Short mmCIF file of N, CA and C in Angstrom, two decimals:
data_model
loop_
_atom_site.label_atom_id
_atom_site.label_comp_id
_atom_site.label_asym_id
_atom_site.label_seq_id
_atom_site.Cartn_x
_atom_site.Cartn_y
_atom_site.Cartn_z
N ILE X 424 366.02 104.88 156.96
CA ILE X 424 366.22 103.55 156.24
C ILE X 424 364.98 103.37 155.29
N TRP X 425 363.69 103.74 155.81
CA TRP X 425 362.62 103.45 155.02
C TRP X 425 362.51 104.22 153.76
N ALA X 426 363.25 105.32 153.65
CA ALA X 426 363.19 106.12 152.42
C ALA X 426 364.27 105.85 151.47
N THR X 427 364.99 104.79 151.69
CA THR X 427 366.15 104.58 150.74
C THR X 427 365.96 103.36 149.79
N ALA X 428 364.71 102.96 149.50
CA ALA X 428 364.44 101.78 148.63
C ALA X 428 364.81 102.22 147.25
N PRO X 429 365.03 101.27 146.31
CA PRO X 429 365.20 99.81 146.63
C PRO X 429 366.49 99.52 147.34
N PHE X 430 366.65 98.32 147.84
CA PHE X 430 367.76 98.01 148.77
C PHE X 430 368.81 97.20 148.13
N LEU X 431 369.89 96.99 148.82
CA LEU X 431 371.19 96.33 148.47
C LEU X 431 371.92 97.32 147.57
N HIS X 432 373.22 97.03 147.35
CA HIS X 432 374.10 97.91 146.66
C HIS X 432 373.71 98.22 145.24
N ASN X 433 372.90 97.26 144.63
CA ASN X 433 372.50 97.45 143.27
C ASN X 433 371.01 97.71 143.15
N GLY X 434 370.32 97.90 144.26
CA GLY X 434 368.82 98.21 144.20
C GLY X 434 367.98 97.08 143.74
N SER X 435 368.45 95.84 144.09
CA SER X 435 367.77 94.58 143.62
C SER X 435 366.69 94.02 144.48
N VAL X 436 366.39 94.70 145.59
CA VAL X 436 365.29 94.28 146.51
C VAL X 436 364.38 95.39 146.73
N PRO X 437 363.14 95.25 146.39
CA PRO X 437 362.22 96.42 146.38
C PRO X 437 361.73 96.94 147.77
N THR X 438 361.73 95.97 148.73
CA THR X 438 361.25 96.43 150.08
C THR X 438 362.16 95.85 151.17
N LEU X 439 362.03 96.43 152.34
CA LEU X 439 362.76 95.91 153.55
C LEU X 439 362.21 94.52 153.84
N ARG X 440 360.90 94.30 153.67
CA ARG X 440 360.30 93.01 154.07
C ARG X 440 360.85 91.97 153.09
N ALA X 441 360.98 92.26 151.88
CA ALA X 441 361.55 91.26 150.95
C ALA X 441 363.01 90.97 151.21
N LEU X 442 363.77 91.94 151.78
CA LEU X 442 365.17 91.80 152.11
C LEU X 442 365.29 90.65 153.16
N LEU X 443 364.27 90.54 154.05
CA LEU X 443 364.33 89.53 155.11
C LEU X 443 363.93 88.17 154.63
N ASP X 444 363.55 88.04 153.42
CA ASP X 444 363.20 86.69 152.85
C ASP X 444 364.52 86.02 152.38
N ALA X 445 364.53 84.77 152.25
CA ALA X 445 365.65 84.09 151.73
C ALA X 445 365.77 84.50 150.32
N PRO X 446 367.07 84.62 149.76
CA PRO X 446 367.27 85.06 148.43
C PRO X 446 366.38 84.35 147.32
N ALA X 447 366.19 83.11 147.52
CA ALA X 447 365.50 82.29 146.59
C ALA X 447 363.95 82.79 146.54
N ASP X 448 363.47 83.38 147.66
CA ASP X 448 362.08 83.77 147.79
C ASP X 448 361.86 85.32 147.49
N ARG X 449 362.97 86.01 147.17
CA ARG X 449 362.85 87.44 146.96
C ARG X 449 362.30 87.61 145.48
N PRO X 450 361.66 88.73 145.23
CA PRO X 450 361.11 88.90 143.85
C PRO X 450 362.28 88.85 142.79
N LYS X 451 361.92 88.12 141.71
CA LYS X 451 362.87 88.05 140.60
C LYS X 451 362.79 89.32 139.75
N THR X 452 361.66 89.89 139.62
CA THR X 452 361.43 91.13 138.93
C THR X 452 360.50 92.04 139.67
N PHE X 453 360.64 93.37 139.43
CA PHE X 453 359.71 94.32 140.03
C PHE X 453 359.74 95.61 139.24
N THR X 454 358.74 96.38 139.25
CA THR X 454 358.62 97.60 138.47
C THR X 454 358.89 98.82 139.23
N LEU X 455 359.59 99.69 138.70
CA LEU X 455 359.93 101.05 139.28
C LEU X 455 359.51 102.13 138.28
N GLY X 456 359.22 103.34 138.80
CA GLY X 456 358.96 104.49 137.98
C GLY X 456 358.13 105.56 138.65
N GLY X 457 357.63 105.21 139.89
CA GLY X 457 356.85 106.21 140.59
C GLY X 457 357.45 106.35 142.00
N TRP X 458 356.71 107.16 142.84
CA TRP X 458 357.18 107.45 144.13
C TRP X 458 356.13 106.92 145.18
N GLU X 459 355.22 106.10 144.74
CA GLU X 459 354.16 105.65 145.78
C GLU X 459 354.88 104.66 146.74
N TYR X 460 354.64 104.90 148.02
CA TYR X 460 355.25 104.13 149.10
C TYR X 460 354.47 102.92 149.46
N ASP X 461 355.10 101.87 149.78
CA ASP X 461 354.48 100.66 150.21
C ASP X 461 354.74 100.64 151.78
N PRO X 462 353.71 101.02 152.55
CA PRO X 462 353.92 101.11 154.06
C PRO X 462 353.96 99.72 154.75
N VAL X 463 353.58 98.67 154.11
CA VAL X 463 353.67 97.33 154.80
C VAL X 463 355.04 96.73 154.43
N GLY X 464 355.49 96.67 153.20
CA GLY X 464 356.73 96.11 152.75
C GLY X 464 357.89 97.08 153.01
N VAL X 465 357.59 98.35 153.11
CA VAL X 465 358.57 99.46 153.36
C VAL X 465 359.48 99.49 152.15
N GLY X 466 359.09 100.29 151.19
CA GLY X 466 359.79 100.50 149.96
C GLY X 466 358.82 101.05 148.92
N PHE X 467 359.24 101.06 147.68
CA PHE X 467 358.44 101.56 146.63
C PHE X 467 357.31 100.58 146.36
N ALA X 468 356.14 100.93 146.10
CA ALA X 468 354.99 100.19 145.65
C ALA X 468 355.29 99.77 144.06
N PRO X 469 354.78 98.66 143.67
CA PRO X 469 354.93 98.35 142.26
C PRO X 469 354.38 99.44 141.46
N TYR X 470 355.00 99.85 140.36
CA TYR X 470 354.61 100.90 139.49
C TYR X 470 353.86 100.38 138.27
N SER X 471 352.73 100.94 137.95
CA SER X 471 352.01 100.54 136.76
C SER X 471 351.60 101.74 135.83
N GLY X 472 352.38 102.73 136.05
CA GLY X 472 352.10 103.97 135.19
C GLY X 472 352.71 103.92 133.89
N PRO X 473 352.86 105.01 133.15
CA PRO X 473 353.50 105.00 131.90
C PRO X 473 355.01 104.84 131.90
N ARG X 474 355.56 104.07 131.05
CA ARG X 474 357.02 103.80 130.90
C ARG X 474 357.64 103.26 132.16
N PRO X 475 357.05 102.10 132.70
CA PRO X 475 357.76 101.58 133.84
C PRO X 475 359.06 100.99 133.58
N PHE X 476 359.93 100.90 134.56
CA PHE X 476 361.18 100.20 134.42
C PHE X 476 361.03 98.88 135.21
N THR X 477 361.34 97.76 134.51
CA THR X 477 361.31 96.42 135.19
C THR X 477 362.72 96.11 135.55
N PHE X 478 362.93 95.88 136.82
CA PHE X 478 364.27 95.50 137.34
C PHE X 478 364.20 93.91 137.37
N ASP X 479 365.14 93.33 136.67
CA ASP X 479 365.21 91.93 136.46
C ASP X 479 366.48 91.37 137.17
N THR X 480 366.24 90.65 138.25
CA THR X 480 367.42 90.23 139.08
C THR X 480 368.10 89.02 138.47
N THR X 481 367.59 88.55 137.32
CA THR X 481 368.30 87.40 136.75
C THR X 481 369.35 87.83 135.70
N LEU X 482 369.39 89.11 135.38
CA LEU X 482 370.41 89.72 134.53
C LEU X 482 371.76 89.86 135.27
N LYS X 483 372.86 89.74 134.57
CA LYS X 483 374.18 89.89 135.07
C LYS X 483 374.28 91.34 135.85
N GLY X 484 374.75 91.23 137.06
CA GLY X 484 374.96 92.47 137.80
C GLY X 484 373.72 92.90 138.59
N ASN X 485 372.58 92.20 138.40
CA ASN X 485 371.35 92.55 139.13
C ASN X 485 370.95 91.55 140.19
N SER X 486 371.76 90.68 140.56
CA SER X 486 371.45 89.69 141.53
C SER X 486 371.07 90.17 142.87
N ASN X 487 370.00 89.55 143.39
CA ASN X 487 369.61 89.85 144.80
C ASN X 487 369.89 88.76 145.80
N ALA X 488 370.82 87.91 145.47
CA ALA X 488 371.29 86.82 146.32
C ALA X 488 372.27 87.38 147.36
N GLY X 489 372.44 86.58 148.41
CA GLY X 489 373.32 86.96 149.46
C GLY X 489 372.64 87.89 150.45
N HIS X 490 373.43 88.40 151.37
CA HIS X 490 372.95 89.27 152.44
C HIS X 490 371.72 88.60 153.05
N GLU X 491 371.95 87.57 153.76
CA GLU X 491 370.85 86.80 154.38
C GLU X 491 370.68 87.26 155.85
N TYR X 492 370.39 88.47 156.04
CA TYR X 492 370.10 89.12 157.34
C TYR X 492 368.68 88.83 157.78
N GLY X 493 368.50 88.02 158.88
CA GLY X 493 367.14 87.78 159.41
C GLY X 493 366.28 86.88 158.55
N THR X 494 366.82 86.14 157.62
CA THR X 494 366.04 85.31 156.83
C THR X 494 365.46 84.16 157.51
N ASP X 495 366.09 83.78 158.63
CA ASP X 495 365.56 82.60 159.43
C ASP X 495 364.68 83.03 160.56
N LEU X 496 364.25 84.30 160.65
CA LEU X 496 363.36 84.82 161.67
C LEU X 496 361.91 84.26 161.31
N SER X 497 361.07 84.17 162.31
CA SER X 497 359.67 83.86 162.02
C SER X 497 359.03 85.10 161.32
N ASP X 498 357.94 84.83 160.63
CA ASP X 498 357.20 85.92 159.96
C ASP X 498 356.79 86.99 160.97
N ALA X 499 356.46 86.60 162.08
CA ALA X 499 356.04 87.62 163.08
C ALA X 499 357.30 88.45 163.53
N ASP X 500 358.43 87.84 163.69
CA ASP X 500 359.65 88.57 164.08
C ASP X 500 360.06 89.47 162.91
N LYS X 501 359.91 89.02 161.68
CA LYS X 501 360.23 89.77 160.50
C LYS X 501 359.37 91.10 160.48
N ASP X 502 358.09 90.83 160.73
CA ASP X 502 357.15 92.01 160.70
C ASP X 502 357.49 93.00 161.79
N ALA X 503 357.89 92.47 162.99
CA ALA X 503 358.26 93.38 164.06
C ALA X 503 359.47 94.12 163.78
N LEU X 504 360.49 93.48 163.09
CA LEU X 504 361.65 94.11 162.79
C LEU X 504 361.38 95.20 161.79
N VAL X 505 360.58 94.98 160.85
CA VAL X 505 360.22 96.03 159.84
C VAL X 505 359.53 97.18 160.51
N GLU X 506 358.66 96.88 161.48
CA GLU X 506 357.99 97.94 162.12
C GLU X 506 359.00 98.81 162.92
N TYR X 507 360.02 98.17 163.51
CA TYR X 507 361.10 98.90 164.29
C TYR X 507 361.98 99.72 163.25
N LEU X 508 362.23 99.22 162.11
CA LEU X 508 363.06 99.90 161.15
C LEU X 508 362.31 101.06 160.48
N LYS X 509 361.05 101.11 160.51
CA LYS X 509 360.24 102.32 160.11
C LYS X 509 360.47 103.46 161.02
N THR X 510 360.99 103.33 162.24
CA THR X 510 361.18 104.42 163.16
C THR X 510 362.51 104.99 162.93
N LEU X 511 363.49 104.41 162.17
CA LEU X 511 364.86 104.93 162.06
C LEU X 511 364.96 105.85 160.91
#
């Protein structure tokens, strides 16, 4: 699971940790283009190298709304769930 970022069917959520946030709190934009891993959020780290691609979730077809799995968990429970998911 940890190696399949970005997440959701359209790749609109950069990390597993962000996926556990309410859709309104998820990143609206993020940059891709490298392979650096974010071990805390579990996904790709923001890319700042040459020719980054900015994923904009406000564009048609790029929405990261819905799929509200675990969004009402406490932050501690979300962190624990992410740690568990790292083992899969």
